[in-house]
Amino acid sequence: MVQIPNTPAPTKSPAPRPVPTSADVARLAGVSRATVSYVLNNTSAVRISEPTRRRVHEAAKELGYVPHAAARTLRAGHSRMVLMPTLPVPAGPLYSQFVHDFQGALSRLDYTVVQYGATGLRGDDAARAWAELRPVAVLVPSPGIGPEAVAVLKRSGARAVVSLSSERVEGAHALLLDHADVGRGAAGHLYARGRRRIGAVVPEEPGLELFAAPRLAGVREALLGTDATVTELPLAYTEESAAALAARWPGLGLDAVFAYNDEYAMLLMRALQDEGLRVPEDVAVIGADDLMLGRLLRPRLSTVRIALPSGRDLAALVDRAVRNPAAAPESHELFGATVVHRDSS
């Protein structure tokens, strides 16, 4: 005979606690709901005494209350959210630092930056997805939206749309980055150093053609009409791909390479050295971005330093546009490229 254990009946889980409201905070702090709103939204137009502010913050902390962003958006007519769609490719150290500085500058102006990632969305479809979040501003870090997408965002309440690319978009503020100037600077430097058979790395990773194509065009433009030749070099960001290219190097007859950026330059330079090629005696190498690791290599890596807009200046542009959405879109051409000559070239 098998005895079935006498298991106690399952106990009911406690009912979820109600979500605290601003009215609960007001009761606990002994103030009006309006005062709670003024304090927690950092409203500067109304003077609130410091003891009252302290009581409201302590009551909110005790109850676990946080303001409702959607409700605040309805009251104000717009949010304080600045949306940054993520790049279609992994962001490098230079862009990551720029985003960090931009977020900090906007935070000091009482905005919140939200990064939005959605694979495969482009153009109007992307704009509609961004508009669903009702941002007050959108910073688009790559090409891909047109005037209709800008109109969609503005109809949804976005007071500012800022494009960070090489082309202007009607209705949007423009921060113009000339990627072709990076290629022009690198090629001009190699030519000035006496190199005439110049390779240009073109990454095989999907998405990077947005930046690689204008950089290659800049190389060709800088050397047009000279006695130099340009050879396009497809390269995946793997040791195997770099080793295969380095093994073919003697047959290519190249005496220099612009390697798209510092990361590809470091990858290829190591593979070339493993094949017994001397840098810069046999092959001059230059990258772009001026990463710290490039300065630690031996030989030190020549590069093209890229000047992105300062986070503070861009945050100020966003704030101006939010405060005055009817103003004409601003357009700023950014000085993007400065050659830094080091040992590798």
Coordinates of C-alpha atoms in Angstrom, one line a residue:
M1 CA 0.0 0.0 0.0
V2 CA 1.4 3.4 -1.1
Q3 CA 0.6 6.2 1.3
I4 CA -0.1 9.5 -0.5
P5 CA 1.5 12.4 1.4
N6 CA -0.9 14.9 2.8
T7 CA 0.2 18.0 1.0
P8 CA -1.2 21.3 2.2
A9 CA -3.5 23.2 -0.1
P10 CA -1.6 25.9 -2.1
T11 CA -1.8 29.2 -0.4
K12 CA -3.0 32.2 -2.4
S13 CA -0.3 34.6 -3.5
P14 CA -0.8 38.0 -2.0
A15 CA -2.7 40.4 -4.1
P16 CA -0.4 42.8 -6.0
R17 CA 0.0 46.2 -4.3
P18 CA -1.7 49.0 -6.0
V19 CA 0.5 51.3 -8.1
P20 CA 1.1 54.5 -6.0
T21 CA -0.2 57.7 -7.5
S22 CA 0.7 61.3 -7.1
A23 CA -2.4 61.6 -4.9
D24 CA -0.9 59.1 -2.5
V25 CA 2.4 61.1 -2.4
A26 CA 0.4 64.3 -1.8
R27 CA -1.5 62.8 1.1
L28 CA 1.7 61.4 2.7
A29 CA 3.6 64.7 2.2
G30 CA 0.7 66.9 3.3
V31 CA 0.7 68.9 0.0
S32 CA -1.4 69.3 -3.1
R33 CA -1.1 67.1 -6.2
A34 CA 0.0 70.2 -8.1
T35 CA 2.9 70.7 -5.7
V36 CA 3.9 67.1 -6.2
S37 CA 3.9 67.6 -9.9
Y38 CA 5.9 70.8 -9.6
V39 CA 8.5 69.2 -7.4
L40 CA 9.0 65.9 -9.3
N41 CA 9.0 67.5 -12.7
N42 CA 11.6 70.1 -11.6
T43 CA 9.3 73.0 -12.6
S44 CA 11.3 76.2 -12.2
A45 CA 8.3 78.6 -12.8
V46 CA 6.9 77.9 -9.4
R47 CA 8.8 78.5 -6.2
I48 CA 8.6 75.6 -3.7
S49 CA 10.4 75.8 -0.4
E50 CA 13.2 73.4 0.3
P51 CA 11.5 71.7 3.2
T52 CA 8.4 71.0 1.1
R53 CA 10.6 69.6 -1.8
R54 CA 12.3 67.3 0.7
R55 CA 8.9 66.0 2.1
V56 CA 7.7 65.3 -1.4
H57 CA 10.8 63.4 -2.4
E58 CA 10.8 61.4 0.8
A59 CA 7.1 60.5 0.4
A60 CA 7.7 59.5 -3.3
K61 CA 10.7 57.3 -2.2
E62 CA 8.7 55.7 0.6
L63 CA 5.8 54.8 -1.7
G64 CA 8.0 53.8 -4.6
Y65 CA 6.3 56.4 -6.8
V66 CA 7.7 57.6 -10.1
P67 CA 6.0 60.1 -12.5
H68 CA 4.1 58.6 -15.4
A69 CA 6.0 59.6 -18.6
A70 CA 2.9 59.3 -20.9
A71 CA 0.7 61.4 -18.6
R72 CA 3.4 64.0 -18.4
T73 CA 3.6 64.0 -22.2
L74 CA -0.1 64.6 -22.4
R75 CA 0.0 67.5 -20.0
A76 CA 3.0 69.2 -21.7
G77 CA 2.0 68.4 -25.3
H78 CA 5.4 66.8 -25.9
S79 CA 7.8 64.4 -24.2
R80 CA 11.4 65.1 -23.1
M81 CA 12.6 62.1 -25.0
V82 CA 15.2 62.4 -27.7
L83 CA 15.3 59.2 -29.8
M84 CA 18.5 57.9 -31.3
P85 CA 18.0 55.1 -33.8
T86 CA 21.0 52.8 -33.5
L87 CA 23.5 52.4 -36.4
P88 CA 22.9 49.5 -38.8
V89 CA 26.4 48.3 -37.9
P90 CA 28.3 47.8 -34.6
A91 CA 29.4 51.2 -33.3
G92 CA 33.1 51.8 -32.8
P93 CA 34.8 53.5 -29.9
L94 CA 34.7 57.0 -31.6
Y95 CA 30.9 56.9 -32.1
S96 CA 30.3 55.4 -28.7
Q97 CA 32.1 58.2 -27.0
F98 CA 30.1 60.7 -29.0
V99 CA 26.9 59.2 -27.9
H100 CA 28.0 59.2 -24.3
D101 CA 28.9 62.9 -24.4
F102 CA 25.6 63.7 -26.2
Q103 CA 23.5 61.8 -23.6
G104 CA 25.3 63.6 -20.8
A105 CA 24.8 67.0 -22.3
L106 CA 21.1 66.4 -23.0
S107 CA 20.6 65.0 -19.5
R108 CA 21.9 68.3 -18.1
L109 CA 19.2 70.0 -20.1
D110 CA 16.5 67.7 -18.6
Y111 CA 16.1 65.5 -21.7
T112 CA 16.2 61.7 -21.8
V113 CA 18.0 59.9 -24.6
V114 CA 16.6 56.6 -25.8
Q115 CA 18.4 54.4 -28.2
Y116 CA 16.1 52.5 -30.6
G117 CA 17.1 49.4 -32.4
A118 CA 15.0 47.8 -35.1
T119 CA 16.6 45.6 -37.7
G120 CA 15.4 46.0 -41.3
L121 CA 13.3 49.2 -40.8
R122 CA 14.1 52.0 -43.2
G123 CA 12.6 55.1 -44.6
D124 CA 8.9 55.8 -43.8
D125 CA 8.5 52.5 -42.0
A126 CA 11.3 53.4 -39.6
A127 CA 9.9 56.9 -39.1
R128 CA 6.5 55.5 -38.2
A129 CA 8.0 53.1 -35.7
W130 CA 10.0 56.0 -34.1
A131 CA 6.9 58.2 -34.1
E132 CA 4.9 55.6 -32.0
L133 CA 7.1 56.5 -29.0
R134 CA 6.3 60.2 -29.4
P135 CA 9.8 61.6 -29.0
V136 CA 10.3 65.4 -28.9
A137 CA 13.3 65.1 -31.1
V138 CA 15.0 62.4 -33.3
L139 CA 18.7 62.2 -34.2
V140 CA 19.1 60.1 -37.3
P141 CA 22.8 59.0 -37.4
S142 CA 22.8 57.6 -41.0
P143 CA 21.2 58.2 -44.4
G144 CA 17.8 56.5 -45.1
I145 CA 15.0 59.0 -44.3
G146 CA 13.5 61.5 -46.7
P147 CA 11.2 64.5 -46.5
E148 CA 8.1 62.3 -46.1
A149 CA 9.6 60.5 -43.1
V150 CA 10.5 63.9 -41.5
A151 CA 6.9 65.0 -42.0
V152 CA 5.6 61.8 -40.3
L153 CA 7.8 62.5 -37.3
K154 CA 6.7 66.1 -37.0
R155 CA 3.0 65.2 -37.3
S156 CA 3.5 62.8 -34.4
G157 CA 4.8 65.7 -32.2
A158 CA 8.6 65.6 -32.9
R159 CA 9.7 69.2 -32.7
A160 CA 13.1 68.5 -34.1
V161 CA 14.6 66.0 -36.6
V162 CA 18.4 66.1 -36.9
S163 CA 20.2 64.1 -39.6
L164 CA 23.9 63.2 -39.0
S165 CA 25.0 62.2 -42.5
S166 CA 26.6 63.4 -45.7
E167 CA 23.3 64.7 -47.3
R168 CA 20.7 67.2 -46.3
V169 CA 17.1 66.1 -45.9
E170 CA 14.3 68.6 -46.4
G171 CA 12.7 69.7 -43.2
A172 CA 15.4 68.3 -41.0
H173 CA 18.4 70.0 -39.3
A174 CA 21.6 68.8 -40.9
L175 CA 24.9 67.9 -39.4
L176 CA 27.0 67.1 -42.5
L177 CA 29.8 64.6 -42.2
D178 CA 31.9 64.3 -45.3
H179 CA 33.2 60.7 -45.3
A180 CA 34.8 61.3 -48.7
D181 CA 37.1 63.8 -47.0
V182 CA 38.5 61.0 -44.9
G183 CA 39.5 59.1 -48.1
R184 CA 40.9 62.3 -49.7
G185 CA 43.1 63.0 -46.7
A186 CA 44.5 59.5 -46.5
A187 CA 45.2 59.2 -50.2
G188 CA 46.7 62.7 -50.3
H189 CA 49.0 61.8 -47.4
L190 CA 50.2 58.5 -49.0
Y191 CA 50.8 60.3 -52.4
A192 CA 52.8 63.0 -50.6
R193 CA 55.0 60.3 -49.0
G194 CA 55.9 59.1 -52.5
R195 CA 53.5 56.1 -52.7
R196 CA 52.0 55.4 -56.1
R197 CA 50.4 52.0 -56.0
I198 CA 47.8 52.5 -53.4
G199 CA 45.2 50.0 -52.1
A200 CA 41.9 51.0 -50.4
V201 CA 40.3 48.5 -48.1
V202 CA 36.5 48.1 -48.5
P203 CA 34.9 46.2 -45.6
E204 CA 32.8 43.2 -46.5
E205 CA 30.6 43.6 -43.4
P206 CA 26.9 44.5 -44.3
G207 CA 26.0 48.1 -43.6
L208 CA 29.5 49.5 -43.7
E209 CA 29.1 50.5 -47.4
L210 CA 27.3 53.6 -46.1
F211 CA 30.7 54.9 -45.0
A212 CA 33.1 52.8 -47.1
A213 CA 31.7 53.9 -50.5
P214 CA 32.3 57.7 -50.0
R215 CA 35.7 57.0 -48.4
L216 CA 36.8 55.0 -51.5
A217 CA 35.3 57.7 -53.7
G218 CA 37.5 60.3 -51.8
V219 CA 40.6 58.2 -52.4
R220 CA 39.9 58.0 -56.2
E221 CA 39.1 61.8 -56.3
A222 CA 42.4 62.7 -54.5
L223 CA 44.4 60.7 -57.0
L224 CA 42.5 61.5 -60.1
G225 CA 44.9 62.9 -62.8
T226 CA 48.0 61.8 -61.0
D227 CA 50.4 58.9 -61.8
A228 CA 49.1 56.8 -58.9
T229 CA 46.8 53.8 -59.2
V230 CA 44.0 52.7 -56.8
T231 CA 43.2 49.1 -56.1
E232 CA 40.0 48.2 -54.2
L233 CA 40.7 45.6 -51.5
P234 CA 37.6 43.8 -50.1
L235 CA 38.4 42.6 -46.6
A236 CA 36.3 41.0 -43.9
Y237 CA 37.1 41.8 -40.2
T238 CA 38.6 38.4 -39.5
E239 CA 42.2 37.2 -39.1
E240 CA 41.6 34.6 -41.8
S241 CA 40.5 37.3 -44.3
A242 CA 43.5 39.5 -43.4
A243 CA 45.9 36.6 -43.7
A244 CA 44.6 35.7 -47.2
L245 CA 44.9 39.3 -48.4
A246 CA 48.5 39.5 -47.0
A247 CA 49.4 36.3 -48.7
R248 CA 48.4 37.8 -52.1
W249 CA 50.1 41.1 -51.4
P250 CA 53.4 40.4 -53.4
G251 CA 51.3 39.7 -56.5
L252 CA 49.3 42.9 -56.1
G253 CA 52.4 45.1 -56.3
L254 CA 51.0 47.7 -53.9
D255 CA 53.3 50.0 -51.8
A256 CA 50.6 51.6 -49.6
V257 CA 47.1 51.0 -48.2
F258 CA 44.4 53.1 -46.8
A259 CA 42.6 50.5 -44.6
Y260 CA 39.2 52.2 -44.1
N261 CA 39.7 52.7 -40.3
D262 CA 42.1 52.0 -37.5
E263 CA 40.6 48.6 -36.6
Y264 CA 40.9 47.3 -40.2
A265 CA 44.4 48.9 -40.4
M266 CA 45.6 47.1 -37.3
L267 CA 44.2 43.8 -38.5
L268 CA 45.8 44.1 -41.9
M269 CA 49.1 45.5 -40.6
R270 CA 49.6 42.5 -38.3
A271 CA 48.9 40.1 -41.2
L272 CA 51.3 41.9 -43.5
Q273 CA 54.0 41.7 -40.8
D274 CA 53.3 38.0 -40.3
E275 CA 54.0 37.6 -44.1
G276 CA 57.4 39.2 -43.6
L277 CA 56.5 42.6 -45.1
R278 CA 58.0 45.6 -43.4
V279 CA 55.8 48.6 -42.4
P280 CA 56.4 51.2 -43.7
E281 CA 59.4 50.2 -45.8
D282 CA 57.5 47.8 -48.0
V283 CA 54.0 49.0 -47.3
A284 CA 52.8 52.3 -45.9
V285 CA 49.6 51.9 -43.8
I286 CA 47.1 54.5 -42.7
G287 CA 43.8 54.1 -40.9
A288 CA 41.1 56.5 -39.6
D289 CA 39.5 57.4 -36.3
D290 CA 42.7 57.9 -34.3
L291 CA 42.1 55.2 -31.7
M292 CA 44.3 54.9 -28.7
L293 CA 45.3 51.3 -29.7
G294 CA 46.8 52.6 -32.9
R295 CA 49.3 54.8 -30.9
L296 CA 50.4 51.7 -28.9
L297 CA 51.3 49.6 -32.0
R298 CA 54.9 49.4 -33.3
P299 CA 55.2 51.0 -35.7
R300 CA 52.7 53.6 -34.5
L301 CA 49.7 53.8 -36.8
S302 CA 49.2 56.9 -39.0
T303 CA 45.5 57.8 -39.1
V304 CA 42.9 60.3 -40.2
R305 CA 41.4 62.0 -37.1
I306 CA 37.7 62.5 -37.5
A307 CA 36.0 65.4 -35.7
L308 CA 32.5 64.6 -34.7
P309 CA 30.3 67.3 -33.3
S310 CA 30.7 67.9 -29.5
G311 CA 27.8 66.5 -27.4
R312 CA 27.3 69.9 -25.9
D313 CA 26.9 71.7 -29.2
L314 CA 24.5 69.0 -30.6
A315 CA 22.5 69.1 -27.4
A316 CA 22.2 72.9 -27.7
L317 CA 21.0 72.5 -31.3
V318 CA 18.3 70.0 -30.2
D319 CA 17.2 72.3 -27.4
R320 CA 17.0 75.3 -29.7
A321 CA 14.9 73.3 -32.1
V322 CA 12.5 72.0 -29.4
R323 CA 12.0 75.5 -28.0
N324 CA 11.4 77.0 -31.5
P325 CA 10.0 74.3 -33.8
A326 CA 8.9 76.8 -36.4
A327 CA 12.5 78.1 -37.0
A328 CA 14.1 77.3 -40.3
P329 CA 16.3 74.1 -40.2
E330 CA 19.9 74.7 -39.4
S331 CA 22.7 73.2 -41.5
H332 CA 26.2 72.8 -40.2
E333 CA 29.1 71.5 -42.3
L334 CA 31.5 69.7 -39.9
F335 CA 35.2 69.8 -40.4
G336 CA 35.7 66.1 -40.5
A337 CA 39.2 65.0 -41.3
T338 CA 42.8 65.7 -40.2
V339 CA 45.7 63.5 -41.1
V340 CA 48.0 62.4 -38.2
H341 CA 51.3 61.2 -39.5
R342 CA 53.0 58.5 -37.5
D343 CA 55.5 55.7 -38.1
S344 CA 53.4 53.4 -40.2
S345 CA 53.5 55.7 -43.3

